[in-house]
XYZ file of C-alpha atoms in Angstrom:
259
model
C -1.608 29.640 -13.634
C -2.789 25.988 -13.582
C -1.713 22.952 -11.198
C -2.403 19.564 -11.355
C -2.729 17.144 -8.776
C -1.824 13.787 -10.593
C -2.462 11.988 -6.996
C -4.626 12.285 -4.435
C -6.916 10.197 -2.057
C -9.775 12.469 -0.941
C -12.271 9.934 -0.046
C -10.349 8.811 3.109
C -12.542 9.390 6.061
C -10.268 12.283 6.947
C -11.578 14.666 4.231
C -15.298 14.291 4.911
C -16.243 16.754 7.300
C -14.984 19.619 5.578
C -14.506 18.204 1.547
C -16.632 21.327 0.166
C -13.573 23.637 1.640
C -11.094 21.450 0.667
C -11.985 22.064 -2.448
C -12.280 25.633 -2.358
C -8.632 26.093 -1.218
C -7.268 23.447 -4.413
C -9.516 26.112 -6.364
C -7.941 29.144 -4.685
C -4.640 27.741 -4.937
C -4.711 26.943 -9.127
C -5.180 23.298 -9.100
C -7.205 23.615 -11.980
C -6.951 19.291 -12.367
C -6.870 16.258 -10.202
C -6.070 12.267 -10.625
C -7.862 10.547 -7.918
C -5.979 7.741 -7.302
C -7.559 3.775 -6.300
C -6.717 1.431 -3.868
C -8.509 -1.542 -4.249
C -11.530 -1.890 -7.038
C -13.940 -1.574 -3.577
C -13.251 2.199 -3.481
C -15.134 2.559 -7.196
C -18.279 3.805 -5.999
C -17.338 6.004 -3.345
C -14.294 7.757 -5.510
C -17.144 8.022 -8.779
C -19.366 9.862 -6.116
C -16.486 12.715 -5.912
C -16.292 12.788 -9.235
C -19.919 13.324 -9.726
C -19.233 16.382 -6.938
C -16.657 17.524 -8.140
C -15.879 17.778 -12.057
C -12.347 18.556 -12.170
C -11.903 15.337 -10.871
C -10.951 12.559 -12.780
C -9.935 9.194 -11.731
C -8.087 5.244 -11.933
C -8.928 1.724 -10.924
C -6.676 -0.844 -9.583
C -5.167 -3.161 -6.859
C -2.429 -1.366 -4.733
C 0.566 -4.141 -4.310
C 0.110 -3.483 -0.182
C -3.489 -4.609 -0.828
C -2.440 -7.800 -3.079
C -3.569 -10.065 -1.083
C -6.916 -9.164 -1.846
C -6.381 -10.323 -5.537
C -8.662 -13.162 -6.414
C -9.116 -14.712 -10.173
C -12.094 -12.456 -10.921
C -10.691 -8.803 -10.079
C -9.018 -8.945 -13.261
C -12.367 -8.911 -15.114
C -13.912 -6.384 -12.630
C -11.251 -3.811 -12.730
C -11.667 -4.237 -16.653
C -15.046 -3.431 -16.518
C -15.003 -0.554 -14.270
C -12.406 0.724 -16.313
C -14.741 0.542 -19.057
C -18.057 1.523 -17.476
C -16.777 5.408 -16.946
C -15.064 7.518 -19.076
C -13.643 9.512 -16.649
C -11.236 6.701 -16.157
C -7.769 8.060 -16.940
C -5.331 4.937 -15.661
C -5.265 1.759 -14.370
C -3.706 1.897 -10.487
C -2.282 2.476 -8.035
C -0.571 -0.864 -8.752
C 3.082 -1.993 -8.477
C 5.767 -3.522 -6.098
C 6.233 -2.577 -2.590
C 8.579 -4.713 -0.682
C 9.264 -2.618 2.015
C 6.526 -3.160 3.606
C 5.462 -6.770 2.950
C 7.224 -10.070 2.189
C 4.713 -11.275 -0.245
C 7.343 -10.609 -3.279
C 6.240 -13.372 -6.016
C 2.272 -12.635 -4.978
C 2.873 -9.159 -6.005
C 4.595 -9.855 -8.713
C 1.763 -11.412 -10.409
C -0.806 -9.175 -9.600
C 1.179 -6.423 -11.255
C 1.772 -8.612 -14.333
C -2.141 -8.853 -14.484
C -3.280 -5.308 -14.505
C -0.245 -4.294 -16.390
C -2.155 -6.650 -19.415
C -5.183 -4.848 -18.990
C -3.330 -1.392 -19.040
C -1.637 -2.772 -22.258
C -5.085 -4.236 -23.401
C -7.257 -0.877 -22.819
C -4.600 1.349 -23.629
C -4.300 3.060 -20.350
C -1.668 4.397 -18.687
C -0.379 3.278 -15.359
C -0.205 4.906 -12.091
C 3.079 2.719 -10.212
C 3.651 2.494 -6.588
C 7.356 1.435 -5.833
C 9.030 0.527 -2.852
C 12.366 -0.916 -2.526
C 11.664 -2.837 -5.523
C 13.158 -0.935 -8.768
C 15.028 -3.327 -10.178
C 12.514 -6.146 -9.928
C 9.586 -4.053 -11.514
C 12.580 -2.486 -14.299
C 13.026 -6.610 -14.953
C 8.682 -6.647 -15.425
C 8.193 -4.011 -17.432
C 11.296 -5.121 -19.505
C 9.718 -8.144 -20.228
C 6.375 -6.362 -21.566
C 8.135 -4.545 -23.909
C 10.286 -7.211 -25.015
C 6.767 -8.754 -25.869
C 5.224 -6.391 -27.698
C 3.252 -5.055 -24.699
C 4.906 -1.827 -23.380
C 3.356 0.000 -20.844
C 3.047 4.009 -20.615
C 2.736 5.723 -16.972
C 3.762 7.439 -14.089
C 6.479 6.373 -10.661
C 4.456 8.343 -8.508
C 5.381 9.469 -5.031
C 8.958 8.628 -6.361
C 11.698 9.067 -3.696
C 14.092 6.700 -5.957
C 17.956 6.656 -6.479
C 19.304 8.739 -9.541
C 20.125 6.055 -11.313
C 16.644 4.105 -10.773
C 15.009 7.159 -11.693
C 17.182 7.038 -15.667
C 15.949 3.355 -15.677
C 12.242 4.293 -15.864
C 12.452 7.451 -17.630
C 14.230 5.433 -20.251
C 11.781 2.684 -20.692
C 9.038 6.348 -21.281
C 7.648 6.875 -18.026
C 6.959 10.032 -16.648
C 8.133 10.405 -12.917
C 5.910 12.077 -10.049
C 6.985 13.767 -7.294
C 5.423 14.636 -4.019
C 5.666 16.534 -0.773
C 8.956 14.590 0.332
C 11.011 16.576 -2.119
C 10.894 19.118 0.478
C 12.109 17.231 3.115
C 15.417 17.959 4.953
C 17.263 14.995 4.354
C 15.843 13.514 0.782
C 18.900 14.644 -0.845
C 18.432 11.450 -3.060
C 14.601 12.752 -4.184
C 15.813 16.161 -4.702
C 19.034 14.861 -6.645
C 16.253 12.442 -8.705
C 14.133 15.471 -8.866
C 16.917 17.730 -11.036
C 17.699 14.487 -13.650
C 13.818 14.374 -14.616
C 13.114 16.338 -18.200
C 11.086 18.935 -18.274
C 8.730 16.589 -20.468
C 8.531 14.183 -18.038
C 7.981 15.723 -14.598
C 4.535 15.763 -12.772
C 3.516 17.021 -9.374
C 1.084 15.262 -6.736
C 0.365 15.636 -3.319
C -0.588 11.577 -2.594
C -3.132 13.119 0.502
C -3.819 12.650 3.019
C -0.048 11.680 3.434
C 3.258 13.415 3.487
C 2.564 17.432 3.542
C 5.088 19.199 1.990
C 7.601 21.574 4.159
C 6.145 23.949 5.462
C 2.813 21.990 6.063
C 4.816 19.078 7.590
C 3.046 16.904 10.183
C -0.344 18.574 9.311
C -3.421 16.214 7.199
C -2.033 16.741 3.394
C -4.697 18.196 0.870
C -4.361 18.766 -2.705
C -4.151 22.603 -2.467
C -0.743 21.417 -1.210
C 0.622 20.479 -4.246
C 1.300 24.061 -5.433
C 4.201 24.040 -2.318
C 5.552 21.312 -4.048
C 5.599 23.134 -7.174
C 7.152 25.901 -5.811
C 10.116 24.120 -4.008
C 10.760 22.281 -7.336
C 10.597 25.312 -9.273
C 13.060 26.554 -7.456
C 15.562 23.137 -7.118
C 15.077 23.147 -10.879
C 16.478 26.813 -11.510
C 12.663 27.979 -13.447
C 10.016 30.051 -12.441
C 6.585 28.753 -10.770
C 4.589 29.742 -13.787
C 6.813 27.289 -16.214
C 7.066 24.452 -14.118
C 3.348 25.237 -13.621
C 2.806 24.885 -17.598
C 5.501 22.328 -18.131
C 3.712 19.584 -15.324
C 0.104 20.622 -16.298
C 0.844 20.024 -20.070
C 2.538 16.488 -19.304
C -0.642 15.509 -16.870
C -2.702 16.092 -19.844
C -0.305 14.161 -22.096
C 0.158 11.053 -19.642
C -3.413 11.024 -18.578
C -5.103 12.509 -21.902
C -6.449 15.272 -19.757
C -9.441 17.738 -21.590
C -9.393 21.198 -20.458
């Protein structure tokens, strides 16, 4: 049985001391794939060292919209190049709208529109970060399709409403879900959770952050992710093993995953 990990931050200070067992226990644990997620374009060098490390690794570069203020009018061409200079590049991200958090709406706003025309440009998929923001990024990504510029991706970490959750699936995305599927009272994520098609479901762990019942409150690591497998597996009425094939063959779909 094979996992994959479409989401994970492992080059966070709080993985270095002991990275070489991390990775042992993702091994041990079937997480035969991972997506190593970006921040800001900064991160490049130290996220392409892990991938050197560590070849099940592959990776994305982008602007996360709680780091949009860092946007200036040459990132654009950087990430684009980056993007290009690897080809273990598998998406553009983590970008999107997160207005939870900060009250720079419009600022965000364009620095999504911006990557989302490289994504479009370099045929990439997206990784999206949303936060109390559905209906304004549904309105952005409307508009790219309407001109001839749709977008393919993932909602990762998604913990929205039912009805949010049709809105993206039926503009193609996939939809991720993480560790707070398991949580006692996201009713909403778990009700979000049953709605997603088989063909559209993907697992992460988005570590170090939010471990899964019944690692709660403990450093998150991407051997993790198989808990959240299992819990969905079971919300979902399937066995382990197909929800196991079902998310590994859509990572490789989404993110054009070889092995």
């Amino acid at each position: 049985m094979q996992l994959v990990d479409t989401h994970v931050h492992i080059n966070f200070d709080v993985f270095q001391e002991d990275i070489e067992a991390i990775a042992s226990r993702w091994r041990a644990a079937g997480v035969a794939h991972l997506v190593h997620s970006c921040v800001e374009p900064q991160e490049f060098t130290e996220i392409q060292a892990l991938v050197d490390r560590f070849p099940e690794l592959k990776f994305s570069v982008g602007l996360h919209p709680l780091d949009a203020d860092k946007w200036t009018e040459t990132m654009a061409a950087e990430i684009k190049a980056l993007a290009q200079s690897d080809s273990r590049i598998v998406a553009l991200g983590e970008m999107g709208l997160d207005f939870f958090k900060a009250e720079n709406h419009r600022h965000q706003e364009k620095v999504l529109r911006a990557q989302l025309e490289l994504a479009a440009e370099l045929d990439l998929p997206v990784i999206i970060h949303c936060r109390d923001a559905a209906a304004e990024l549904l309105a952005i990504l409307k508009e790219f399709q309407a001109n001839d510029q749709p977008v393919r991706g993932v909602m990762h970490c998604w913990s929205g409403t039912p009805e949010e959750t049709q809105w993206f699936l039926d503009l193609g995305f996939f939809v991720s879900f993480s560790g707070v599927v398991t949580f006692k009272n996201a009713e909403q994520v778990r009700d979000s959770a049953r709605l997603v098609p088989d063909d559209r479901l993907l697992i992460e762990t988005d570590c170090p952050f939010l471990a899964p019942v019944p690692k709660r409150g403990k450093r998150n690591e991407p051997a993790f992710v198989r808990h959240v497998a299992e819990y969905l597996a079971q919300l979902r009425e399937t066995s382990l093993e197909t929800l196991a094939q079902q998310t590994t063959a859509n990572a490789r779909q989404l993110f054009r995953l070889h092995f």
